[in-house]
Short mmCIF file of C-alpha atoms in Angstrom, two decimals:
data_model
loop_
_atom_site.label_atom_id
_atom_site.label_comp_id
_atom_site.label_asym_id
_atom_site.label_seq_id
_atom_site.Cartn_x
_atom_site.Cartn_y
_atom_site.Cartn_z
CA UNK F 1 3.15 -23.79 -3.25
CA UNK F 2 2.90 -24.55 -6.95
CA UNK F 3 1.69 -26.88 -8.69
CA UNK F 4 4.49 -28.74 -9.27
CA UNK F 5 5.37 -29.16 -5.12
CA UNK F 6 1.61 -29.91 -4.56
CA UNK F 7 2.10 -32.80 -6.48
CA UNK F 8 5.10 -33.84 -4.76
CA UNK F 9 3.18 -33.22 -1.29
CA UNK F 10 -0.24 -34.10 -2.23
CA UNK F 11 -1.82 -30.87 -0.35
CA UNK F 12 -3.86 -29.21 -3.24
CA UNK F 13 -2.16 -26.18 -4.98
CA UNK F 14 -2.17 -23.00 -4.51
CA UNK F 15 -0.93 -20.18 -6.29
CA UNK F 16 1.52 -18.10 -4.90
CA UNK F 17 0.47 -14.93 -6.05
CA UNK F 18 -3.55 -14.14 -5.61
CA UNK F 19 -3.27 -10.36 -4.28
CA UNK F 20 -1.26 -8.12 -2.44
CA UNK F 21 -3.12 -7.66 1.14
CA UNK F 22 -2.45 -3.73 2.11
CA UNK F 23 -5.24 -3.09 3.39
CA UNK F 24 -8.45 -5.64 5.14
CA UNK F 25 -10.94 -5.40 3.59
CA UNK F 26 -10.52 -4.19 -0.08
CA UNK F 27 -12.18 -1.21 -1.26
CA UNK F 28 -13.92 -3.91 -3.57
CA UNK F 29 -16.11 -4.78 -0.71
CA UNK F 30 -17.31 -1.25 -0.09
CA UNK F 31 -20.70 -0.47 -0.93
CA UNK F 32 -22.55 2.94 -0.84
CA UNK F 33 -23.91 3.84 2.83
CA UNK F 34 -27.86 4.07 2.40
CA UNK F 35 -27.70 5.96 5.88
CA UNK F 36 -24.76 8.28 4.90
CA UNK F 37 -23.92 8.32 8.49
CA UNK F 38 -22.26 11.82 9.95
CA UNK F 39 -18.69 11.66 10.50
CA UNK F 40 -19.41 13.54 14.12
CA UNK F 41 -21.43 11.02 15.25
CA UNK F 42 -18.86 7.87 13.69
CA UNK F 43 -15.90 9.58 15.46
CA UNK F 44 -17.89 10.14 19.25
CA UNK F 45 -16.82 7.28 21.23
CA UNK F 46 -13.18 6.57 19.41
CA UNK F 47 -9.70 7.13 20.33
CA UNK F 48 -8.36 10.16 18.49
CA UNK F 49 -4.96 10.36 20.67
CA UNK F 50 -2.78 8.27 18.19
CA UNK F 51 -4.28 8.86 14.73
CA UNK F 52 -2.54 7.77 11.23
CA UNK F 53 -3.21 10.96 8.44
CA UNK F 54 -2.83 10.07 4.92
CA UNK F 55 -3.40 12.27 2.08
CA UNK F 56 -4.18 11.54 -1.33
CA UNK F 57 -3.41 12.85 -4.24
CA UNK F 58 -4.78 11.33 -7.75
CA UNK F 59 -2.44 12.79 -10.59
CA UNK F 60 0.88 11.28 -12.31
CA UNK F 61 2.23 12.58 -15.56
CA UNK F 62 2.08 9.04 -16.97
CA UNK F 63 0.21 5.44 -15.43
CA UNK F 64 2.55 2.57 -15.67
CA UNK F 65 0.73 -0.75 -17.62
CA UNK F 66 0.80 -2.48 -14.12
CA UNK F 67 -0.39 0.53 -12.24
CA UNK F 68 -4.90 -0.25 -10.76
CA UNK F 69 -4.27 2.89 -8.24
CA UNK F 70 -6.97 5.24 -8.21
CA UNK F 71 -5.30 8.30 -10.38
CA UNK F 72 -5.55 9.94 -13.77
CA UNK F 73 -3.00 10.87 -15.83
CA UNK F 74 -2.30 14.73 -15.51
CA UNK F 75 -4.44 17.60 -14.79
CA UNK F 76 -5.63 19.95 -16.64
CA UNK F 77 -7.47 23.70 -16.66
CA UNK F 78 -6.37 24.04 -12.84
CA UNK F 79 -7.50 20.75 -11.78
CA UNK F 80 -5.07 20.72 -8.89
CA UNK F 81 -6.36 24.00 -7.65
CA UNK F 82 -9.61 22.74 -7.60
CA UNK F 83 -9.14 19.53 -6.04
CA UNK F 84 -6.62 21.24 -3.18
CA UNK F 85 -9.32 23.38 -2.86
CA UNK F 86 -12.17 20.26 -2.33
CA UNK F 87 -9.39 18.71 0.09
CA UNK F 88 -9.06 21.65 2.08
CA UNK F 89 -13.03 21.75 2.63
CA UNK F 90 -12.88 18.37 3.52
CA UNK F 91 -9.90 18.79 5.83
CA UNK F 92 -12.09 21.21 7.64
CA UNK F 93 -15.09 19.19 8.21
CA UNK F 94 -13.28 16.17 9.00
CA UNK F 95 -11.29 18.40 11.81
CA UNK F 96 -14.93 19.52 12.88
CA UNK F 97 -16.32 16.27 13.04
CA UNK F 98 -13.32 14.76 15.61
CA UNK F 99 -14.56 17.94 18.09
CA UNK F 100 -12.72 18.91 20.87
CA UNK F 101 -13.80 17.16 23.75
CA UNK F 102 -10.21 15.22 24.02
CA UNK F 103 -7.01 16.11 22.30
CA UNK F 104 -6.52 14.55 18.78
CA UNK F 105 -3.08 13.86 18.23
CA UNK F 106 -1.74 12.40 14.80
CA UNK F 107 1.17 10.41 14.94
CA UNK F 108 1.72 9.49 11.70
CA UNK F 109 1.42 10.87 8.63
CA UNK F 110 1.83 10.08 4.82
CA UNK F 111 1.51 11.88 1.41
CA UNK F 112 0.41 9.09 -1.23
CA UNK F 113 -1.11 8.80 -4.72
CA UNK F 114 -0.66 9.11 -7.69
CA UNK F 115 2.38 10.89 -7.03
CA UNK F 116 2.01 13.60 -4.66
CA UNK F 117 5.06 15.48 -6.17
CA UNK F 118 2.74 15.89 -9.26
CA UNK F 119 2.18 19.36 -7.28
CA UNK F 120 4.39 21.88 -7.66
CA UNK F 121 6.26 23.47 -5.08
CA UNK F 122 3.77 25.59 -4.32
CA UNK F 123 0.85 23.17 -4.45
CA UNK F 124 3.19 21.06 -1.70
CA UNK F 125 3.04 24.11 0.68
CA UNK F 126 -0.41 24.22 0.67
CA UNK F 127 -0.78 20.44 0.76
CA UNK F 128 1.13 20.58 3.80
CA UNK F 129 -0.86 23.33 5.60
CA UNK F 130 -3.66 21.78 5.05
CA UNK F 131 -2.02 18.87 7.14
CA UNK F 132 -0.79 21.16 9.64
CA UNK F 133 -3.48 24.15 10.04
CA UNK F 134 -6.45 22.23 8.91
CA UNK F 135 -6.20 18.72 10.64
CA UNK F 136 -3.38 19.95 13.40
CA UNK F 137 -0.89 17.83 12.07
CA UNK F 138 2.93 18.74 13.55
CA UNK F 139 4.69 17.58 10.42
CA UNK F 140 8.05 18.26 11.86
CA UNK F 141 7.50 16.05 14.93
CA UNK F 142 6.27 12.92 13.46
CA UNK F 143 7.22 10.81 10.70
CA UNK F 144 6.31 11.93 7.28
CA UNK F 145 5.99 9.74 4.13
CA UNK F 146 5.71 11.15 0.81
CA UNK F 147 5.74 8.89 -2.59
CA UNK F 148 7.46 10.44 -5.61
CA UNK F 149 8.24 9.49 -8.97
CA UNK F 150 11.73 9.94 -11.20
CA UNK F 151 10.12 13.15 -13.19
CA UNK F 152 8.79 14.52 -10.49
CA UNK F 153 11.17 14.56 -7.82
CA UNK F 154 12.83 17.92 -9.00
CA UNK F 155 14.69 20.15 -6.15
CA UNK F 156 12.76 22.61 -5.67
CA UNK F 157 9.67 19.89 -4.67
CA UNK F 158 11.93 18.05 -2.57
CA UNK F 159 13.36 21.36 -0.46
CA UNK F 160 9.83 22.09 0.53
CA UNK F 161 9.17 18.50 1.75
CA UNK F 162 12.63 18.16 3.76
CA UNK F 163 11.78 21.76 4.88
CA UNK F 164 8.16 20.49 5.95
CA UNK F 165 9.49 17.54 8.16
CA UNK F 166 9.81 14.61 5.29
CA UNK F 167 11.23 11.72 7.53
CA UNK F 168 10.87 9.24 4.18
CA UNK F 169 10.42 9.72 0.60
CA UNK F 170 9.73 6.56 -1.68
CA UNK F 171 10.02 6.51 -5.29
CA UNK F 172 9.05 3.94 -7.53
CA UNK F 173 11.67 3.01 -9.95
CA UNK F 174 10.24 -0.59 -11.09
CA UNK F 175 13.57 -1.43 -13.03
CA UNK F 176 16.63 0.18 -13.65
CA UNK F 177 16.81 -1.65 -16.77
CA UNK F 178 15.33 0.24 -19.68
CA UNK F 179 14.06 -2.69 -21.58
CA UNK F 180 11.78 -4.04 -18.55
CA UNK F 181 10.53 -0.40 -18.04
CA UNK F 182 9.52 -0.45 -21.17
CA UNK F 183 8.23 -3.73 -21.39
CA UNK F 184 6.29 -2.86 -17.60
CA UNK F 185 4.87 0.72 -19.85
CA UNK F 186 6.92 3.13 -17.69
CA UNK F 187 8.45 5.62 -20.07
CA UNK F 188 11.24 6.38 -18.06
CA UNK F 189 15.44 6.24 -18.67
CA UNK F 190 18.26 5.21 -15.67
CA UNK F 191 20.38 8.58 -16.49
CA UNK F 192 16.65 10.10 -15.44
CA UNK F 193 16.77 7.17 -12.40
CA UNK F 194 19.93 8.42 -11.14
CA UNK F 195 19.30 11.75 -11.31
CA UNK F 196 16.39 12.11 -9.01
CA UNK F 197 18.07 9.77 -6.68
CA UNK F 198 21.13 11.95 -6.51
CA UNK F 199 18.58 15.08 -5.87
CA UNK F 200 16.69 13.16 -2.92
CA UNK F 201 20.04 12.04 -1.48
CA UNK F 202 20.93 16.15 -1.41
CA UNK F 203 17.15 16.79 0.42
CA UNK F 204 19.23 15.05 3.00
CA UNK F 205 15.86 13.82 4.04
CA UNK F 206 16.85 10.64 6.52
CA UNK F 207 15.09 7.55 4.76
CA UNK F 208 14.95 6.74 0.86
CA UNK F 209 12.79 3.85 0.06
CA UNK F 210 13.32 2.57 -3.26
CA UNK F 211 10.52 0.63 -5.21
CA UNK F 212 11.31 -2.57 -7.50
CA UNK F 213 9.52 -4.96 -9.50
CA UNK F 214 10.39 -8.40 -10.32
CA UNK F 215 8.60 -10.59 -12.96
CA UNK F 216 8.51 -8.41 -15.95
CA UNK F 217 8.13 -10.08 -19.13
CA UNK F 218 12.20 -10.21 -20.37
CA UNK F 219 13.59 -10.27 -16.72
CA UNK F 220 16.36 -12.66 -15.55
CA UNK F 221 18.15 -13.50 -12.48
CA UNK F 222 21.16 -11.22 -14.12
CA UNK F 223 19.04 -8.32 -15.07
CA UNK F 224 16.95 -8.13 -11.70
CA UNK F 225 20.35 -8.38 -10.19
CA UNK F 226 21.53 -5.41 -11.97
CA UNK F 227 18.68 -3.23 -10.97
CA UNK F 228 19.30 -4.65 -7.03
CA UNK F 229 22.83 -3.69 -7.18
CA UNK F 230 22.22 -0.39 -9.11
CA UNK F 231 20.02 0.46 -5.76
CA UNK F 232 21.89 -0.71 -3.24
CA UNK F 233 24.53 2.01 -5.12
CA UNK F 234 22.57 4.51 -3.14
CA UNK F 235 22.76 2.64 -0.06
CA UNK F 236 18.52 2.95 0.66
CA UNK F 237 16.98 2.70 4.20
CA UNK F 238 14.59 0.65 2.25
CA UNK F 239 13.73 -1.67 -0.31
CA UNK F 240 10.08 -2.78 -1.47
CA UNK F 241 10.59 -5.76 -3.80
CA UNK F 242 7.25 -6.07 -5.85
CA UNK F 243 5.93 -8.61 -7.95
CA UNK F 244 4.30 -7.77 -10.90
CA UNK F 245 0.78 -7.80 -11.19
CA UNK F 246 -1.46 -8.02 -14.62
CA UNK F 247 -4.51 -6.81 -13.06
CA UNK F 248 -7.90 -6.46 -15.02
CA UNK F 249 -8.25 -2.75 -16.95
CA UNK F 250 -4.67 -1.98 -16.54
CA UNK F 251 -2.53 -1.30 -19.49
CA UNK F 252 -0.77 -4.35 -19.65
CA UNK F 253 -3.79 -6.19 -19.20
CA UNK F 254 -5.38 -4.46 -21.93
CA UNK F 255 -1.94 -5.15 -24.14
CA UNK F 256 -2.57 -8.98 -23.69
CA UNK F 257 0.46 -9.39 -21.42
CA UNK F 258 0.88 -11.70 -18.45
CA UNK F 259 -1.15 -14.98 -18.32
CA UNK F 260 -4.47 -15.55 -16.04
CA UNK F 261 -6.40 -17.92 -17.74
CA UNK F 262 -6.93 -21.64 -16.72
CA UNK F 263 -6.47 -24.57 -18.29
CA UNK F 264 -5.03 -24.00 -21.78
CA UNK F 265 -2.80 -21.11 -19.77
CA UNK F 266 -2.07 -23.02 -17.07
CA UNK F 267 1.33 -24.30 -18.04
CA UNK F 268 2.18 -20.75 -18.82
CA UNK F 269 0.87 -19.37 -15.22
CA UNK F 270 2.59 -21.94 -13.61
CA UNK F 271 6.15 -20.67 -15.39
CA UNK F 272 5.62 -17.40 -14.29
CA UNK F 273 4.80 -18.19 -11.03
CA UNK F 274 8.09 -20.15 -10.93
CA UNK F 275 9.77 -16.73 -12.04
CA UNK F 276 8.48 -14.39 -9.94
CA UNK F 277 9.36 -17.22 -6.81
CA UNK F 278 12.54 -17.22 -8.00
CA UNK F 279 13.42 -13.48 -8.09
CA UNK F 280 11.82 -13.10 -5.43
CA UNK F 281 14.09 -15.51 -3.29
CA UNK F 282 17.04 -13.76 -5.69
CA UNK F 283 16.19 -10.52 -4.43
CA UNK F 284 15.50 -11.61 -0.92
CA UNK F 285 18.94 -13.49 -0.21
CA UNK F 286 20.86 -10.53 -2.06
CA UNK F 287 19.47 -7.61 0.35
CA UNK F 288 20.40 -10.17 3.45
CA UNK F 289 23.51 -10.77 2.22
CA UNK F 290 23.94 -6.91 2.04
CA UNK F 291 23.37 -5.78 5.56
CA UNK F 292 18.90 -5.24 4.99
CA UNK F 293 16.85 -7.08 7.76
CA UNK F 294 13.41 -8.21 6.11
CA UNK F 295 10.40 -6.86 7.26
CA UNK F 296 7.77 -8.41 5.36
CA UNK F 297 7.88 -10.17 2.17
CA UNK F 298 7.77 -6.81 0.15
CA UNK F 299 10.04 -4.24 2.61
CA UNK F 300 13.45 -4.68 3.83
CA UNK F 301 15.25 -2.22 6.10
CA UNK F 302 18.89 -1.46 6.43
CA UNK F 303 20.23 -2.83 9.38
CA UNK F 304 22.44 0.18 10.44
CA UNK F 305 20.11 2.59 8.55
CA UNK F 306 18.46 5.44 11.21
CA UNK F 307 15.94 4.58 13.90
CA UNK F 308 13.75 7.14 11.65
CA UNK F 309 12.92 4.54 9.32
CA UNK F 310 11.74 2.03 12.30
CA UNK F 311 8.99 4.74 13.02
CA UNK F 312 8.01 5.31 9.61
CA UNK F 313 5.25 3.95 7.90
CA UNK F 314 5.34 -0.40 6.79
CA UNK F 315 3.42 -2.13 5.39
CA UNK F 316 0.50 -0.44 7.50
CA UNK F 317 0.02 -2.91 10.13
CA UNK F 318 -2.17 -0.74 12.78
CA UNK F 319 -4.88 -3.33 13.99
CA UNK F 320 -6.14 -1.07 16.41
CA UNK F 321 -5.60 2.94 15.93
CA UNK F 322 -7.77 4.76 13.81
CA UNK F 323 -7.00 6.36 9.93
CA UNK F 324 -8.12 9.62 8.65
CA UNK F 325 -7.48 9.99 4.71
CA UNK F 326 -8.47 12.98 2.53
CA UNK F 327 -8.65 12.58 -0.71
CA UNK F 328 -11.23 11.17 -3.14
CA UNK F 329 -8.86 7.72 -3.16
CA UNK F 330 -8.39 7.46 0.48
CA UNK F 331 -10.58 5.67 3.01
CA UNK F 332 -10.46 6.24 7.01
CA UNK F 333 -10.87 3.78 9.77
CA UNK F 334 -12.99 3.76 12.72
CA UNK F 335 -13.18 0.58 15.08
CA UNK F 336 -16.79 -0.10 13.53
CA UNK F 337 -16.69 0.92 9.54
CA UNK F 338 -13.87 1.21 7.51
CA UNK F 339 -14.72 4.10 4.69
CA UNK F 340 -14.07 6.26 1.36
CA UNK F 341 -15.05 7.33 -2.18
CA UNK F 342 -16.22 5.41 -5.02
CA UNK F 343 -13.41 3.32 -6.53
CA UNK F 344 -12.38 2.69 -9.80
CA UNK F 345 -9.27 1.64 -12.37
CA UNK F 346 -11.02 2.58 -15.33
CA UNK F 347 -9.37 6.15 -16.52
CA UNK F 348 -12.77 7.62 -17.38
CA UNK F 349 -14.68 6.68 -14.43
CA UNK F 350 -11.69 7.91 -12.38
CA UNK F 351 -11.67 11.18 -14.28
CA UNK F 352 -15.40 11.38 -13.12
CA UNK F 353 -14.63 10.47 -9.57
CA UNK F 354 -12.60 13.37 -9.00
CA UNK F 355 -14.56 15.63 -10.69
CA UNK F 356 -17.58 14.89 -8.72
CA UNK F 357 -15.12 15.03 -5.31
CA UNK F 358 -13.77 18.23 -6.66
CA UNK F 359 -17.36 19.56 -6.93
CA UNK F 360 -18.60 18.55 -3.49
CA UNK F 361 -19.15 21.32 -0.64
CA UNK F 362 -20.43 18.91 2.47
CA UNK F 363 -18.26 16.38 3.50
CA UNK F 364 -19.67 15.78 6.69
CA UNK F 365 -20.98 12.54 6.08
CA UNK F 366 -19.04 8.76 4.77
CA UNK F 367 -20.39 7.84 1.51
CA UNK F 368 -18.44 4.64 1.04
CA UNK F 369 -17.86 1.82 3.06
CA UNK F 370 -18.29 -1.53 4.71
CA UNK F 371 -18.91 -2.29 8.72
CA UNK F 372 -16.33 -4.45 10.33
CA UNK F 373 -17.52 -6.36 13.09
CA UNK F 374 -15.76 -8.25 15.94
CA UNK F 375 -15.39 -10.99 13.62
CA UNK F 376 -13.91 -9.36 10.82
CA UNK F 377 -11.41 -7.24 13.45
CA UNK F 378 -10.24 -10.23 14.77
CA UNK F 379 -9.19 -11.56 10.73
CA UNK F 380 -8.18 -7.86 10.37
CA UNK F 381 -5.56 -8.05 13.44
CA UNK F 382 -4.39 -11.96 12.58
CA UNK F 383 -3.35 -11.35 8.97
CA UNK F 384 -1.65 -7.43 9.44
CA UNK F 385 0.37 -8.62 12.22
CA UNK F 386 1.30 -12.92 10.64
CA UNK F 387 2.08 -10.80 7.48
CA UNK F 388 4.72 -8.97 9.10
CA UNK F 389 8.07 -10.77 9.64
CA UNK F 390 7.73 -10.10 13.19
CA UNK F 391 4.99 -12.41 14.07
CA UNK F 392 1.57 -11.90 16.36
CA UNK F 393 2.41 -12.17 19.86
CA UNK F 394 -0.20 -14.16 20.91
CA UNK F 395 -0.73 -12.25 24.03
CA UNK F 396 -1.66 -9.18 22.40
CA UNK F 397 -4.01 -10.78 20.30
CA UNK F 398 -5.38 -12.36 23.57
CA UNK F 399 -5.51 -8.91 25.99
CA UNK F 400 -7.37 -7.48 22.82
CA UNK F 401 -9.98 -10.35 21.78
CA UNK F 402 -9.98 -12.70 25.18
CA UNK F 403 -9.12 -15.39 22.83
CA UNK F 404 -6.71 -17.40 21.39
CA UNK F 405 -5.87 -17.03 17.28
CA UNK F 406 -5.71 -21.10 17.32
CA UNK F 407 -9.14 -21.46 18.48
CA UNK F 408 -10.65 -18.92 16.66
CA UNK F 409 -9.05 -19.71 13.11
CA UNK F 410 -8.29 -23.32 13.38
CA UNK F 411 -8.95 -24.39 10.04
CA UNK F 412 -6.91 -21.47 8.30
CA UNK F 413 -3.83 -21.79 10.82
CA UNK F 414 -3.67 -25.58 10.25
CA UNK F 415 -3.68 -25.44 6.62
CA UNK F 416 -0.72 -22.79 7.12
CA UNK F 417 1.16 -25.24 9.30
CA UNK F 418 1.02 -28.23 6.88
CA UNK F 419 2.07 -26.31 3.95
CA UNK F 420 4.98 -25.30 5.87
CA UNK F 421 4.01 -21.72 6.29
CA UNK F 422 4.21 -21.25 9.59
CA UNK F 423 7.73 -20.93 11.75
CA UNK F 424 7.68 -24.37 14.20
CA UNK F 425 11.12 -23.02 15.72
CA UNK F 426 9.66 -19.40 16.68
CA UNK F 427 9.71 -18.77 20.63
CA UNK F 428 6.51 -19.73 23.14
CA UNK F 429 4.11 -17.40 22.29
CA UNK F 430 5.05 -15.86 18.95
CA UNK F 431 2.63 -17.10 15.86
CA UNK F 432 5.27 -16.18 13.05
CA UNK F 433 5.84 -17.30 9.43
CA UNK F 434 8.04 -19.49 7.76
CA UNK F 435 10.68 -18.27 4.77
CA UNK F 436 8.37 -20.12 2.64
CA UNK F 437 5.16 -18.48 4.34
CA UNK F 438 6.76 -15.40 3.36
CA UNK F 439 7.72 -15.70 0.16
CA UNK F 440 3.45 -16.99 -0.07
CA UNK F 441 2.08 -13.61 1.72
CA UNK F 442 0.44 -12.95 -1.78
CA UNK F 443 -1.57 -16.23 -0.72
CA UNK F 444 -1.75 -16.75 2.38
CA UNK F 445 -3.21 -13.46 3.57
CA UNK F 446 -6.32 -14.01 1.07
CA UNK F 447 -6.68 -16.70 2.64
CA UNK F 448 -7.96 -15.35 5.74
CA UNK F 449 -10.82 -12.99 4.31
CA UNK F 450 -13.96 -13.70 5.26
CA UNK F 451 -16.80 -15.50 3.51
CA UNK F 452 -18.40 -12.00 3.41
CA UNK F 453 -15.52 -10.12 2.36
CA UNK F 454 -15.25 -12.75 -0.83
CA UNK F 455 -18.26 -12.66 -1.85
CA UNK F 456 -18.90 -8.85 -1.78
CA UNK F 457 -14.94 -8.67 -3.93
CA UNK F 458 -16.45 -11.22 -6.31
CA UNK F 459 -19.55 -9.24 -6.86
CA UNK F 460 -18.04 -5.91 -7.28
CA UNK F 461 -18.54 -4.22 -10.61
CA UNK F 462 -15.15 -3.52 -12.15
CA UNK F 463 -15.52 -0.09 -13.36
#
């Protein structure tokens, strides 16, 4: 809800877009762990028989002016070797520290960054046996994610992951306008677009997820329309429709662009929260008119695409299996503390980061992280399963909690409901957002961190 329909409704404003929830709680409410506990004794008592395995890798050739990931612009004097090398140490201890009094079993796994087709060929193999003969990862039986980029997504890359089980492969193209690339600072051309898109469709690899951004400075109903229609060309599994973010000690935000000051700003905020509304509901009505089901307000799916992409990974929405990530920008979940490496957006203190990762010989221990109690699991389950288009079933909340989300989040749910957020035609049972609940995810899931979570994200140290 704007400002201008807050007015109209007198419930206070809101805007639309306050952050993307991915993940509950942010690494900005991490802390280091005085106790440094061991990973052997974290991972004792949980359930390792349907774990999620991501793997992170921090390089891209260039960093787009909306990009706060955690990853450094290329790598020199055999950086890669050293940090495969660091992974693969940690890979081991990790394995160690899961033991082998019950069968660990991943189910999932994904290959993020960065780009992970930074790597070359050869880097991939290894990046993949360290999946498979460090962690005991089957690749080929279980769906396999793996984010690429335009100039990176080169044949001889891609043959290695469709060789290595690749169920999905997701590149970010942002625009297929040159103009709003530029104007978004990613140096990239649609002849260079087209091309890698035409190489992943010959991987043959079953899903192709297509990134795109709407709100760039320039943009228009008929130019986001052209870049829609330019990917629905190759006839994508999936679609992620992203709005742009100006986010503090990114490149745009050091350029000046975008608008998130009050008052004398406001007028201007409120314009291009209009826009990016707008496209989004553009974008949105476009894919449904062209066969995609929506999944969430970023992802739509194909309708007829492959049952593949229904197991592969969405907006990650696992309330209750556990996460291992390797990588100095990946964190792991157990049911008790949620944990990584130090975070940062700055490029220098990220170059530090993974040198110091790169340089470490005992990863036994979690250096990172932030407890999450029953409280906090219970917000953690609400707003990863309301944010999907699917709903909570309220039952499943209930066999896992003994409660009921209503009684425990009464305040939150109600505001929901008189905005108009919340679906009052969805079946008995089903707790499930509105269009316009949707189209507010960016708000509405923000909305349900805790008072501890806030106040730990407003006193983090931007670095």
């Amino acid at each position: 809800m704007t400002t201008s329909t807050a007015k109209a409704t007198g419930i206070p404003a809101v805007r639309p877009y306050e952050s993307y929830v991915y993940a509950y709680p942010h690494k900005t409410a991490y802390r280091p762990l005085p106790e440094r506990p061991v990973l052997r004794e974290l991972w004792a008592a949980e359930r390792k028989d349907a774990l999620s395995l991501y793997l992170h890798i921090p390089f891209c050739e260039v960093r787009c002016g909306f990009c706060n990931l955690f990853t450094r612009i290329g790598a020199p004097e055999e950086l890669t070797t050293r940090y495969l090398d660091a992974l693969d140490r940690q890979a081991v201890a990790v394995r160690d520290a899961l033991g082998d009094g019950e069968p660990v079993r991943f189910t999932a796994a994904a290959f993020g960054g960065g780009t992970p087709t930074f790597l070359t060929a050869g880097e991939l193999e290894r990046l993949c046996d360290i999946a498979e003969k460090r962690m005991g990862a089957d690749l080929r039986a279980v769906p396999l994610s793996v984010e690429t980029s335009p100039s990176t997504a080169t044949a001889d890359r891609l043959a290695v992951l469709a060789d290595r089980g690749a169920t999905r492969i997701s590149i970010g193209v942002q625009s297929f306008v040159d103009a709003e690339a530029k104007a978004a600072v990613r140096p990239q051309r649609r002849a260079e677009v087209e091309g890698a898109l035409g190489r992943i469709r010959d991987a043959r690899i079953p899903v192709l997820n297509i990134d795109l951004i709407y709100g760039i400075d320039g943009q228009t109903e008929r130019t986001w329309l052209t870049s829609l229609d330019a990917a629905l060309a190759w006839r994508p599994e999936e679609l992620y429709l992203y709005p742009l973010y100006v986010r503090p000690l990114t490149g745009l935000h050091r350029l000046g662009a975008g608008v998130t000051g009050p008052e004398a700003e406001a007028l201007e905020q409120d314009a291009w929260d209009e826009q990016r509304l707008r496209l989004y509901a553009v974008g949105r009505d476009h894919l449904l008119a062209h066969g995609y089901e929506q999944v969430s307000m970023r992802m739509f799916r194909r309708a007829d695409a492959p049952r593949e992409s229904a197991d592969g990974p969405e907006d990650y929405a696992c309330q209750t299996d556990g996460m291992i990530g390797l990588g100095c920008g990946a964190r792991s979940y157990t049911s008790a503390l949620h944990y990584s490496f130090d975070y940062a957006v700055d490029m220098r203190e990220i170059r530090s980061i993974i040198d110091s990762f790169t340089a470490t010989q005992d990863f036994s221990r979690a250096e990172v992280g932030r407890y999450v109690g029953e409280e906090e699991a219970r917000r953690r389950h609400l707003l990863q399963s309301v944010l999907q288009a699917a709903g909570l079933p309220v039952a499943d909340y209930r066999a896992r909690f003994g409660t009921d989300p209503w009684a425990d989040f009464p305040a939150e749910l109600a505001e929901f409901a008189a905005r108009g957020w919340l679906d009052e035609g969805a079946p008995e049972g089903l707790l499930r957002l509105s269009p316009l609940g949707l189209a507010h995810s960016d708000a509405l899931g923000p909305a349900l961190f805790s008072p501890g979570v806030r106040a730990a994200m407003a006193a983090y140290e931007r670095k």
